[in-house]
mmCIF file of C-alpha atoms in Angstrom:
data_model
loop_
_atom_site.group_PDB
_atom_site.id
_atom_site.type_symbol
_atom_site.label_atom_id
_atom_site.label_comp_id
_atom_site.label_asym_id
_atom_site.label_seq_id
_atom_site.Cartn_x
_atom_site.Cartn_y
_atom_site.Cartn_z
ATOM 1 C CA MET A 275 74.059 74.890 117.054
ATOM 2 C CA GLU A 276 74.702 73.386 113.406
ATOM 3 C CA MET A 277 74.748 75.249 110.318
ATOM 4 C CA GLU A 278 73.404 73.941 107.251
ATOM 5 C CA TYR A 279 75.739 73.788 104.317
ATOM 6 C CA VAL A 280 74.550 74.162 100.804
ATOM 7 C CA LEU A 281 76.286 72.761 97.627
ATOM 8 C CA LEU A 282 74.943 74.544 94.537
ATOM 9 C CA GLU A 283 75.093 72.082 91.848
ATOM 10 C CA SER A 284 71.516 72.344 90.495
ATOM 11 C CA SER A 285 70.580 74.584 87.358
ATOM 12 C CA SER A 286 67.366 75.907 89.261
ATOM 13 C CA PRO A 287 66.976 79.438 89.603
ATOM 14 C CA GLN A 288 65.940 79.359 92.964
ATOM 15 C CA LYS A 289 69.362 77.765 94.018
ATOM 16 C CA ALA A 290 71.140 80.653 91.978
ATOM 17 C CA CYS A 291 73.408 78.392 90.052
ATOM 18 C CA HIS A 292 73.402 78.061 86.288
ATOM 19 C CA SER A 293 75.327 76.508 83.555
ATOM 20 C CA GLN A 294 78.156 78.171 82.388
ATOM 21 C CA THR A 295 76.748 78.318 78.700
ATOM 22 C CA GLN A 296 74.159 81.057 80.160
ATOM 23 C CA THR A 297 71.291 80.191 78.017
ATOM 24 C CA ASP A 298 68.631 80.777 80.572
ATOM 25 C CA VAL A 299 66.325 83.540 79.634
ATOM 26 C CA LEU A 300 66.029 84.680 82.986
ATOM 27 C CA LYS A 301 69.563 85.770 83.418
ATOM 28 C CA PRO A 302 70.783 89.208 83.157
ATOM 29 C CA LEU A 303 73.006 89.075 80.289
ATOM 30 C CA LEU A 304 74.002 91.392 77.510
ATOM 31 C CA GLY A 305 72.337 90.906 74.049
ATOM 32 C CA GLY A 306 68.609 90.686 73.143
ATOM 33 C CA GLY A 307 65.981 91.362 75.927
ATOM 34 C CA VAL A 308 63.044 89.197 77.163
ATOM 35 C CA SER A 309 60.391 90.280 79.189
ATOM 36 C CA GLY A 310 60.456 88.683 82.774
ATOM 37 C CA GLY A 311 58.781 89.783 86.018
ATOM 38 C CA GLY A 312 59.311 93.287 86.872
ATOM 39 C CA GLY A 313 61.436 94.352 83.752
ATOM 40 C CA THR A 314 63.527 93.389 80.749
ATOM 41 C CA LEU A 315 66.213 90.889 81.272
ATOM 42 C CA ARG A 316 68.834 90.589 78.770
ATOM 43 C CA LYS A 317 71.085 87.779 77.957
ATOM 44 C CA ARG A 318 74.827 88.071 78.857
ATOM 45 C CA ARG A 319 77.647 86.137 77.290
ATOM 46 C CA ARG A 320 80.774 85.414 79.468
ATOM 47 C CA VAL A 321 83.972 87.388 78.401
ATOM 48 C CA LEU A 322 86.173 84.912 80.327
ATOM 49 C CA SER A 323 84.954 81.423 81.021
ATOM 50 C CA LYS A 324 85.357 79.843 84.552
ATOM 51 C CA ASP A 325 88.244 78.046 83.451
ATOM 52 C CA GLY A 326 89.977 81.519 82.671
ATOM 53 C CA ARG A 327 89.762 81.063 78.876
ATOM 54 C CA SER A 328 88.894 84.159 76.675
ATOM 55 C CA ASN A 329 85.592 83.908 74.714
ATOM 56 C CA VAL A 330 86.264 87.090 72.588
ATOM 57 C CA ARG A 331 86.864 86.358 68.849
ATOM 58 C CA ILE A 332 88.933 88.562 66.771
ATOM 59 C CA GLU A 333 88.294 89.241 63.236
ATOM 60 C CA HIS A 334 89.232 91.481 60.318
ATOM 61 C CA ILE A 335 92.556 91.766 61.062
ATOM 62 C CA SER A 336 94.834 92.852 57.971
ATOM 63 C CA GLY A 337 97.766 90.743 57.384
ATOM 64 C CA GLN A 338 96.876 88.485 60.253
ATOM 65 C CA SER A 339 98.948 85.345 58.678
ATOM 66 C CA ALA A 340 101.902 87.711 58.036
ATOM 67 C CA LEU A 341 101.949 88.822 61.607
ATOM 68 C CA TYR A 342 101.795 85.260 63.067
ATOM 69 C CA MET A 343 104.466 84.120 60.911
ATOM 70 C CA ARG A 344 106.961 86.694 61.975
ATOM 71 C CA ASP A 345 106.377 85.491 65.409
ATOM 72 C CA LEU A 346 106.642 81.728 64.761
ATOM 73 C CA TRP A 347 107.539 81.013 68.194
ATOM 74 C CA THR A 348 104.749 82.166 69.953
ATOM 75 C CA THR A 349 102.372 80.751 67.116
ATOM 76 C CA PHE A 350 103.902 77.068 67.692
ATOM 77 C CA LEU A 351 103.322 77.637 71.680
ATOM 78 C CA ASP A 352 99.757 78.593 70.953
ATOM 79 C CA MET A 353 99.111 75.721 68.641
ATOM 80 C CA GLN A 354 96.857 72.936 69.928
ATOM 81 C CA TRP A 355 98.695 69.696 70.582
ATOM 82 C CA ARG A 356 96.877 67.704 67.609
ATOM 83 C CA TYR A 357 98.096 70.255 65.199
ATOM 84 C CA LYS A 358 101.546 70.279 66.745
ATOM 85 C CA PHE A 359 101.725 66.758 66.429
ATOM 86 C CA PHE A 360 100.746 66.869 62.555
ATOM 87 C CA LEU A 361 103.040 69.503 62.030
ATOM 88 C CA PHE A 362 105.913 67.845 63.809
ATOM 89 C CA THR A 363 105.292 64.481 61.660
ATOM 90 C CA ALA A 364 104.908 66.567 58.515
ATOM 91 C CA THR A 365 108.085 68.441 59.063
ATOM 92 C CA PHE A 366 110.416 65.443 59.127
ATOM 93 C CA ALA A 367 108.480 63.481 56.678
ATOM 94 C CA GLY A 368 108.499 66.481 54.406
ATOM 95 C CA THR A 369 112.236 67.197 54.942
ATOM 96 C CA TRP A 370 113.096 63.651 54.166
ATOM 97 C CA PHE A 371 111.179 63.354 50.956
ATOM 98 C CA LEU A 372 112.414 66.892 49.830
ATOM 99 C CA PHE A 373 115.983 66.151 50.259
ATOM 100 C CA GLY A 374 115.255 62.513 48.960
ATOM 101 C CA VAL A 375 114.357 64.317 45.504
ATOM 102 C CA LEU A 376 117.175 66.398 45.438
ATOM 103 C CA TRP A 377 119.478 63.306 46.127
ATOM 104 C CA TYR A 378 117.528 61.575 43.238
ATOM 105 C CA LEU A 379 118.096 64.371 40.954
ATOM 106 C CA LEU A 380 121.467 64.560 41.572
ATOM 107 C CA ALA A 381 121.873 60.847 40.879
ATOM 108 C CA LEU A 382 119.978 61.521 37.745
ATOM 109 C CA VAL A 383 122.340 64.164 36.556
ATOM 110 C CA HIS A 384 125.609 62.005 37.182
ATOM 111 C CA GLY A 385 123.947 59.006 35.615
ATOM 112 C CA ASP A 386 123.701 56.697 38.421
ATOM 113 C CA LEU A 387 120.294 55.324 37.834
ATOM 114 C CA LEU A 388 119.340 51.735 36.642
ATOM 115 C CA GLU A 389 117.694 53.151 33.546
ATOM 116 C CA PHE A 390 120.951 54.429 32.310
ATOM 117 C CA ASP A 391 122.812 51.122 32.851
ATOM 118 C CA PRO A 392 126.048 52.436 34.147
ATOM 119 C CA PRO A 393 129.197 50.447 33.372
ATOM 120 C CA SER A 394 130.751 48.305 35.860
ATOM 121 C CA ASN A 395 133.513 50.724 36.523
ATOM 122 C CA HIS A 396 131.269 53.834 37.008
ATOM 123 C CA THR A 397 131.641 55.413 40.275
ATOM 124 C CA PRO A 398 128.269 56.834 41.596
ATOM 125 C CA CYS A 399 127.747 59.898 43.779
ATOM 126 C CA VAL A 400 126.108 57.683 46.405
ATOM 127 C CA MET A 401 126.568 53.780 46.730
ATOM 128 C CA GLN A 402 123.498 51.754 46.335
ATOM 129 C CA MET A 403 121.101 54.604 45.447
ATOM 130 C CA GLN A 404 119.614 53.727 41.955
ATOM 131 C CA THR A 405 115.882 54.495 42.451
ATOM 132 C CA LEU A 406 113.714 57.192 44.065
ATOM 133 C CA THR A 407 112.997 54.885 47.037
ATOM 134 C CA GLY A 408 116.583 54.488 47.572
ATOM 135 C CA ALA A 409 117.025 58.193 47.564
ATOM 136 C CA PHE A 410 114.423 58.578 50.031
ATOM 137 C CA LEU A 411 115.940 56.008 52.219
ATOM 138 C CA PHE A 412 119.263 57.687 51.979
ATOM 139 C CA SER A 413 117.805 60.953 52.971
ATOM 140 C CA LEU A 414 116.249 59.469 55.950
ATOM 141 C CA GLU A 415 119.189 57.545 57.254
ATOM 142 C CA THR A 416 121.267 60.798 56.538
ATOM 143 C CA GLN A 417 118.950 63.007 58.720
ATOM 144 C CA THR A 418 118.653 60.568 61.349
ATOM 145 C CA THR A 419 122.257 59.381 61.309
ATOM 146 C CA ILE A 420 121.316 55.809 61.477
ATOM 147 C CA GLY A 421 123.744 54.902 58.856
ATOM 148 C CA TYR A 422 122.959 50.908 57.782
ATOM 149 C CA GLY A 423 126.219 50.542 56.238
ATOM 150 C CA PHE A 424 125.601 50.055 52.389
ATOM 151 C CA ARG A 425 124.504 53.313 51.218
ATOM 152 C CA CYS A 426 127.300 55.979 51.547
ATOM 153 C CA ILE A 427 128.330 59.048 49.867
ATOM 154 C CA THR A 428 131.745 58.894 47.729
ATOM 155 C CA GLU A 429 134.327 61.225 46.708
ATOM 156 C CA GLU A 430 133.182 61.304 42.977
ATOM 157 C CA CYS A 431 130.564 64.082 43.391
ATOM 158 C CA PRO A 432 131.604 67.692 45.050
ATOM 159 C CA ALA A 433 127.777 68.629 44.674
ATOM 160 C CA ALA A 434 126.956 65.677 46.763
ATOM 161 C CA ILE A 435 129.064 66.720 49.612
ATOM 162 C CA ILE A 436 127.623 70.366 49.417
ATOM 163 C CA LEU A 437 123.988 68.646 49.464
ATOM 164 C CA LEU A 438 124.972 66.527 52.548
ATOM 165 C CA ILE A 439 126.230 69.610 54.517
ATOM 166 C CA VAL A 440 123.038 71.552 53.568
ATOM 167 C CA GLN A 441 120.845 68.762 54.534
ATOM 168 C CA LEU A 442 122.276 68.444 58.066
ATOM 169 C CA VAL A 443 122.554 71.966 58.635
ATOM 170 C CA ILE A 444 118.851 72.824 57.869
ATOM 171 C CA THR A 445 117.325 69.722 59.361
ATOM 172 C CA MET A 446 119.212 70.342 62.688
ATOM 173 C CA LEU A 447 117.983 73.547 62.849
ATOM 174 C CA LEU A 448 114.203 72.527 62.392
ATOM 175 C CA GLU A 449 114.693 69.702 64.994
ATOM 176 C CA ILE A 450 115.988 72.307 67.613
ATOM 177 C CA PHE A 451 113.229 74.496 66.885
ATOM 178 C CA ILE A 452 110.509 72.030 67.154
ATOM 179 C CA THR A 453 111.965 70.250 70.040
ATOM 180 C CA GLY A 454 112.348 73.579 71.903
ATOM 181 C CA THR A 455 108.658 74.398 71.273
ATOM 182 C CA PHE A 456 107.677 71.095 72.712
ATOM 183 C CA LEU A 457 109.516 71.452 75.809
ATOM 184 C CA ALA A 458 108.399 75.055 76.085
ATOM 185 C CA LYS A 459 104.730 74.101 75.697
ATOM 186 C CA VAL A 460 104.952 71.398 78.469
ATOM 187 C CA ALA A 461 106.859 73.572 80.861
ATOM 188 C CA ARG A 462 104.470 76.478 80.520
ATOM 189 C CA PRO A 463 103.097 77.882 83.837
ATOM 190 C CA LYS A 464 99.843 77.520 82.396
ATOM 191 C CA LYS A 465 99.397 73.918 83.590
ATOM 192 C CA ARG A 466 100.538 74.771 87.146
ATOM 193 C CA GLY A 467 97.603 77.343 87.060
ATOM 194 C CA GLU A 468 95.306 74.468 86.606
ATOM 195 C CA THR A 469 96.019 73.328 90.034
ATOM 196 C CA VAL A 470 94.976 76.783 91.632
ATOM 197 C CA LYS A 471 91.072 76.410 92.254
ATOM 198 C CA PHE A 472 88.507 79.029 92.662
ATOM 199 C CA SER A 473 85.314 78.670 94.299
ATOM 200 C CA GLN A 474 82.409 78.049 92.053
ATOM 201 C CA HIS A 475 80.404 81.002 93.548
ATOM 202 C CA ALA A 476 81.368 84.337 95.075
ATOM 203 C CA VAL A 477 79.382 85.377 98.469
ATOM 204 C CA VAL A 478 78.658 88.466 100.207
ATOM 205 C CA SER A 479 78.501 88.600 103.965
ATOM 206 C CA THR A 480 79.261 90.955 106.820
ATOM 207 C CA HIS A 481 82.992 90.828 107.819
ATOM 208 C CA GLU A 482 84.168 93.176 110.496
ATOM 209 C CA GLY A 483 80.838 94.794 110.640
ATOM 210 C CA ARG A 484 81.079 95.838 107.118
ATOM 211 C CA PRO A 485 79.655 93.975 103.848
ATOM 212 C CA CYS A 486 82.258 92.349 101.730
ATOM 213 C CA LEU A 487 82.420 90.240 98.548
ATOM 214 C CA MET A 488 84.467 87.018 99.336
ATOM 215 C CA VAL A 489 86.127 84.402 96.902
ATOM 216 C CA ARG A 490 87.890 81.305 98.129
ATOM 217 C CA VAL A 491 91.229 80.448 96.447
ATOM 218 C CA ALA A 492 93.435 77.161 97.235
ATOM 219 C CA ASN A 493 96.510 75.587 96.006
ATOM 220 C CA MET A 494 96.208 71.966 95.370
ATOM 221 C CA ARG A 495 99.833 71.168 95.427
ATOM 222 C CA LYS A 496 102.359 71.099 97.808
ATOM 223 C CA SER A 497 104.938 73.047 96.273
ATOM 224 C CA LEU A 498 104.175 76.923 97.036
ATOM 225 C CA LEU A 499 103.207 79.897 95.079
ATOM 226 C CA ILE A 500 105.194 83.092 95.729
ATOM 227 C CA GLY A 501 104.180 86.678 95.978
ATOM 228 C CA CYS A 502 100.480 85.861 95.466
ATOM 229 C CA GLN A 503 98.427 88.932 94.237
ATOM 230 C CA VAL A 504 94.661 88.722 93.894
ATOM 231 C CA SER A 505 92.835 91.441 91.715
ATOM 232 C CA GLY A 506 89.629 91.916 90.345
ATOM 233 C CA LYS A 507 88.043 93.680 87.284
ATOM 234 C CA LEU A 508 84.484 94.460 87.093
ATOM 235 C CA LEU A 509 83.241 94.743 83.328
ATOM 236 C CA GLN A 510 80.121 96.493 82.759
ATOM 237 C CA THR A 511 78.421 99.034 80.251
ATOM 238 C CA SER A 512 78.746 102.515 81.274
ATOM 239 C CA LEU A 513 77.518 105.873 80.189
ATOM 240 C CA THR A 514 80.095 108.678 80.016
ATOM 241 C CA LYS A 515 78.902 112.382 80.833
ATOM 242 C CA GLU A 516 79.390 113.010 77.161
ATOM 243 C CA GLY A 517 76.516 110.359 76.665
ATOM 244 C CA GLU A 518 78.925 107.805 75.032
ATOM 245 C CA THR A 519 78.206 104.066 75.888
ATOM 246 C CA VAL A 520 81.214 102.312 76.735
ATOM 247 C CA ARG A 521 80.601 98.424 76.500
ATOM 248 C CA LEU A 522 82.633 96.287 78.899
ATOM 249 C CA ASP A 523 83.866 99.256 80.560
ATOM 250 C CA GLN A 524 86.752 98.103 83.029
ATOM 251 C CA ARG A 525 86.833 98.775 86.931
ATOM 252 C CA ASN A 526 89.347 97.894 89.243
ATOM 253 C CA VAL A 527 87.735 95.615 92.310
ATOM 254 C CA PRO A 528 90.839 95.430 95.056
ATOM 255 C CA PHE A 529 90.974 92.202 97.029
ATOM 256 C CA GLN A 530 92.558 91.823 100.377
ATOM 257 C CA VAL A 531 93.159 88.893 102.998
ATOM 258 C CA ASP A 532 91.936 90.217 106.534
ATOM 259 C CA MET A 533 93.563 93.711 106.648
ATOM 260 C CA SER A 534 96.344 93.196 104.047
ATOM 261 C CA SER A 535 96.840 92.653 100.299
ATOM 262 C CA ASP A 536 100.452 92.238 100.117
ATOM 263 C CA SER A 537 101.831 88.587 99.244
ATOM 264 C CA PRO A 538 99.466 86.127 101.162
ATOM 265 C CA PHE A 539 100.920 82.902 102.183
ATOM 266 C CA LEU A 540 98.735 80.252 100.023
ATOM 267 C CA ILE A 541 99.738 77.259 102.118
ATOM 268 C CA LEU A 542 95.874 76.750 102.968
ATOM 269 C CA PRO A 543 92.817 77.828 101.200
ATOM 270 C CA LEU A 544 92.187 81.383 101.732
ATOM 271 C CA THR A 545 89.231 83.490 101.336
ATOM 272 C CA PHE A 546 89.858 87.310 99.595
ATOM 273 C CA TYR A 547 87.678 89.968 100.543
ATOM 274 C CA HIS A 548 86.585 93.184 98.676
ATOM 275 C CA LEU A 549 84.974 95.680 101.044
ATOM 276 C CA ILE A 550 81.857 97.104 99.530
ATOM 277 C CA ASP A 551 81.700 100.903 100.366
ATOM 278 C CA ASP A 552 81.199 104.092 98.696
ATOM 279 C CA ASN A 553 84.553 103.625 96.588
ATOM 280 C CA SER A 554 83.432 100.126 95.228
ATOM 281 C CA PRO A 555 82.305 99.789 91.934
ATOM 282 C CA LEU A 556 79.907 97.191 93.173
ATOM 283 C CA ARG A 557 78.003 99.904 95.441
ATOM 284 C CA ALA A 558 74.985 100.307 92.966
ATOM 285 C CA TRP A 559 74.351 96.618 93.033
ATOM 286 C CA ALA A 560 74.862 96.191 96.579
ATOM 287 C CA ALA A 561 72.546 99.152 97.615
ATOM 288 C CA LYS A 562 69.715 96.946 95.898
ATOM 289 C CA GLY A 563 70.417 94.032 97.976
ATOM 290 C CA GLY A 564 72.420 91.971 95.362
ATOM 291 C CA GLY A 565 70.745 89.666 93.564
ATOM 292 C CA TRP A 566 70.507 89.362 89.775
ATOM 293 C CA THR A 567 67.023 90.109 88.946
ATOM 294 C CA ASP A 568 67.626 93.758 88.194
ATOM 295 C CA PRO A 569 68.471 94.276 84.640
ATOM 296 C CA GLU A 570 70.266 97.449 85.232
ATOM 297 C CA SER A 571 72.445 96.955 88.447
ATOM 298 C CA ALA A 572 72.959 93.047 87.721
ATOM 299 C CA ASP A 573 74.649 93.720 84.329
ATOM 300 C CA PHE A 574 77.929 92.768 84.762
ATOM 301 C CA GLU A 575 80.864 90.172 85.100
ATOM 302 C CA LEU A 576 83.369 90.177 87.740
ATOM 303 C CA LEU A 577 86.721 88.630 86.515
ATOM 304 C CA VAL A 578 89.092 87.646 89.420
ATOM 305 C CA ILE A 579 92.791 87.297 88.728
ATOM 306 C CA MET A 580 95.636 85.801 90.685
ATOM 307 C CA SER A 581 99.141 86.353 89.751
ATOM 308 C CA ALA A 582 102.168 84.333 91.227
ATOM 309 C CA THR A 583 105.604 82.979 90.979
ATOM 310 C CA VAL A 584 105.993 79.290 90.799
ATOM 311 C CA GLU A 585 108.455 78.195 93.177
ATOM 312 C CA PRO A 586 110.526 75.237 91.569
ATOM 313 C CA THR A 587 110.715 77.019 88.270
ATOM 314 C CA SER A 588 110.508 80.605 89.250
ATOM 315 C CA ALA A 589 108.245 81.012 86.354
ATOM 316 C CA THR A 590 104.952 83.680 86.524
ATOM 317 C CA CYS A 591 101.774 82.253 86.274
ATOM 318 C CA GLN A 592 98.481 83.944 85.906
ATOM 319 C CA VAL A 593 95.028 82.085 87.056
ATOM 320 C CA ARG A 594 91.804 83.784 86.093
ATOM 321 C CA THR A 595 87.925 82.960 86.608
ATOM 322 C CA SER A 596 84.820 85.028 86.163
ATOM 323 C CA TYR A 597 81.432 85.608 88.231
ATOM 324 C CA LEU A 598 78.061 86.479 86.968
ATOM 325 C CA PRO A 599 75.701 88.032 88.919
ATOM 326 C CA ASP A 600 73.886 84.955 89.431
ATOM 327 C CA GLU A 601 77.016 83.309 90.985
ATOM 328 C CA ILE A 602 77.293 86.169 93.565
ATOM 329 C CA LEU A 603 75.455 84.716 96.540
ATOM 330 C CA TRP A 604 74.219 87.635 98.812
ATOM 331 C CA GLY A 605 73.802 86.484 102.499
ATOM 332 C CA TYR A 606 76.110 83.522 102.303
ATOM 333 C CA GLU A 607 79.497 82.467 103.733
ATOM 334 C CA PHE A 608 82.123 79.926 103.105
ATOM 335 C CA PRO A 609 82.359 77.129 105.890
ATOM 336 C CA PRO A 610 85.580 76.192 107.269
ATOM 337 C CA VAL A 611 87.634 73.792 105.049
ATOM 338 C CA VAL A 612 90.854 73.521 107.633
ATOM 339 C CA SER A 613 90.520 71.004 110.498
ATOM 340 C CA LEU A 614 93.053 69.319 112.763
ATOM 341 C CA SER A 615 93.531 65.577 112.505
ATOM 342 C CA PRO A 616 93.917 63.307 115.444
ATOM 343 C CA SER A 617 97.619 63.140 114.443
ATOM 344 C CA GLY A 618 97.918 66.793 114.817
ATOM 345 C CA LYS A 619 98.407 67.758 111.167
ATOM 346 C CA TYR A 620 96.226 70.373 109.628
ATOM 347 C CA VAL A 621 93.893 69.074 106.836
ATOM 348 C CA ALA A 622 92.124 71.056 104.060
ATOM 349 C CA ASP A 623 88.778 69.090 103.233
ATOM 350 C CA PHE A 624 88.041 70.247 99.638
ATOM 351 C CA ALA A 625 84.616 68.371 100.038
ATOM 352 C CA PHE A 626 83.527 71.751 101.548
ATOM 353 C CA PHE A 627 85.475 74.000 99.193
ATOM 354 C CA ASP A 628 82.482 74.844 96.927
ATOM 355 C CA LYS A 629 79.869 74.777 99.797
ATOM 356 C CA VAL A 630 78.117 77.762 100.979
ATOM 357 C CA ALA A 631 76.134 78.478 104.345
ATOM 358 C CA LYS A 632 73.222 81.076 105.069
ATOM 359 C CA THR A 633 74.372 83.772 107.138
ATOM 360 C CA LYS A 634 72.573 84.351 110.325
ATOM 361 C CA THR A 635 72.245 88.118 109.382
ATOM 362 C CA THR A 636 71.654 89.468 105.905
ATOM 363 C CA PRO A 637 74.135 92.146 104.894
ATOM 364 C CA VAL A 638 73.165 95.672 104.288
ATOM 365 C CA PHE A 639 74.844 98.069 102.354
ATOM 366 C CA LYS A 640 74.361 101.482 103.489
ATOM 367 C CA ALA A 641 75.593 104.347 101.417
ATOM 368 C CA SER A 642 77.368 107.414 103.280
ATOM 369 C CA SER A 643 75.322 110.529 103.908
ATOM 370 C CA PRO A 644 76.493 113.714 101.976
ATOM 371 C CA GLN A 645 78.131 115.180 105.001
ATOM 372 C CA GLN A 646 80.491 112.165 105.412
ATOM 373 C CA GLN A 647 81.141 112.218 101.718
ATOM 374 C CA ALA A 648 82.051 115.892 101.763
ATOM 375 C CA TYR A 649 84.396 114.913 104.756
ATOM 376 C CA GLN A 650 85.876 112.203 102.819
ATOM 377 C CA SER A 651 86.703 114.762 99.998
ATOM 378 C CA SER A 652 88.292 117.169 102.368
ATOM 379 C CA ASN A 653 90.686 114.537 103.238
ATOM 380 C CA GLY A 654 93.833 115.224 100.971
ATOM 381 C CA ASP A 655 94.281 111.602 99.906
ATOM 382 C CA GLY A 656 90.651 111.177 99.017
ATOM 383 C CA THR A 657 90.306 108.189 101.554
ATOM 384 C CA ALA A 658 87.509 107.171 103.592
ATOM 385 C CA PRO A 659 87.651 107.892 107.355
ATOM 386 C CA GLU A 660 88.376 105.167 109.453
ATOM 387 C CA VAL A 661 85.215 105.253 111.530
ATOM 388 C CA SER A 662 81.906 106.712 109.907
ATOM 389 C CA ASP A 663 80.602 108.309 113.221
ATOM 390 C CA PRO A 664 78.382 111.153 112.359
ATOM 391 C CA GLU A 665 78.991 112.805 115.555
ATOM 392 C CA LYS A 666 82.718 112.570 115.285
ATOM 393 C CA ILE A 667 82.520 114.083 111.713
ATOM 394 C CA ARG A 668 80.390 116.915 112.858
ATOM 395 C CA LEU A 669 82.646 117.643 115.792
ATOM 396 C CA GLU A 670 85.784 117.517 113.682
ATOM 397 C CA GLN A 671 84.102 120.050 111.040
ATOM 398 C CA SER A 672 83.345 122.594 113.830
ATOM 399 C CA TYR A 673 86.789 122.473 115.049
ATOM 400 C CA ARG A 674 87.833 122.869 111.569
ATOM 401 C CA GLU A 675 85.789 125.959 110.993
ATOM 402 C CA ARG A 676 87.109 127.418 114.291
ATOM 403 C CA GLY A 677 90.697 126.648 113.074
ATOM 404 C CA GLU A 678 89.918 128.701 109.868
ATOM 405 C CA GLU A 679 88.672 131.604 111.616
ATOM 406 C CA ARG A 680 91.516 131.746 113.821
ATOM 407 C CA GLY A 681 93.955 130.864 110.689
ATOM 408 C CA ARG A 682 92.561 134.126 108.977
ATOM 409 C CA ALA A 683 93.971 136.326 111.897
ATOM 410 C CA ARG A 684 97.269 134.357 112.169
ATOM 411 C CA ASP A 685 97.377 133.509 108.276
ATOM 412 C CA THR A 686 98.055 129.867 109.235
ATOM 413 C CA PRO A 687 95.297 127.059 108.710
ATOM 414 C CA LEU A 688 94.669 124.664 111.430
ATOM 415 C CA SER A 689 94.476 120.988 110.877
ATOM 416 C CA VAL A 690 92.118 118.985 112.949
ATOM 417 C CA ARG A 691 91.938 115.119 113.196
ATOM 418 C CA ILE A 692 90.261 113.313 115.966
ATOM 419 C CA SER A 693 91.747 109.915 116.872
ATOM 420 C CA ASN A 694 89.557 106.890 116.332
ATOM 421 C CA VAL A 695 90.722 105.525 119.893
#
């Protein structure tokens, strides 16, 4: 039986795919509310764009310019390329002209200029430098070590020798700094992170009998990423017990591959799972069947972060993306993207990477009963039981009660745990 694959590219709400600008009034976003359907849906702006850039604007920082000047290296690295090229050109042209003026003043003081009509036996500080243009050209030739041959310094002026040394030292330090920032900006692992791809949508389907939120990640280079770790953060507005509203409260959303989250081997596209259970921050949203039409449960943003080490350079890179509630598809799954070619090689077809398929059965989230939650809290580590069987839990509790009665007589408590086998 063939499965029908759906590639969500339209901006139609029925296909649950919208633009990144989030201007549709039907979407549950933070901001001013508008009436729609069964309630008031609010506008939400992304904290993190789909390509991982921050949309947070920082304002009213006291002494911001001074702080940036103290950390010039980071300031230059974060600078956009067009400003960097302008600063690169302005730095060299500025130093050439600045020291050209100093050479001109030196010639002016020594009487080497044409307007002074120096005698034939006059020895200038710099040969063939009698105008401001000549001083600028001598400064340029000195700094770039061109040396055309007819402009040269003489032994007549000790001040000229000192000025030459100062110019060479200062301009060399500037060249080292600017060239270093160029190389560091080009070699930043941020560019390596652009070859790591997240699925356009997250899906929720049943995995191993339990509802799971899934995202797909792929490395589009042959060079490997070492020590991959995928984690999630759920940003939503929450209300504390004291009645305080916390905007953009962060909750951990753990991800794993199959049954392990330790260093997956990202040689092929992998699907990372988040188990939606009673400990998941998405439980309230999942209890209402997912979707994004509920203004209360669908008011969140899911950030997915992958950290890894680039194998060729050993640099650490971090790749980020975000999913809004309308980008999390309930009752869908990812189709396979890995196949075997006739020559026996494995092929990852990225034409299917962003496609999703409707599941045969709709995932259902069922919260644990109070009896199961009490049993969870009775476990010392606070973890959930491996199998949520009510009969098993009732039997364990009855044995535990009997053990407590016997323990009172012997003053030794009895711990009972029934195997899942």
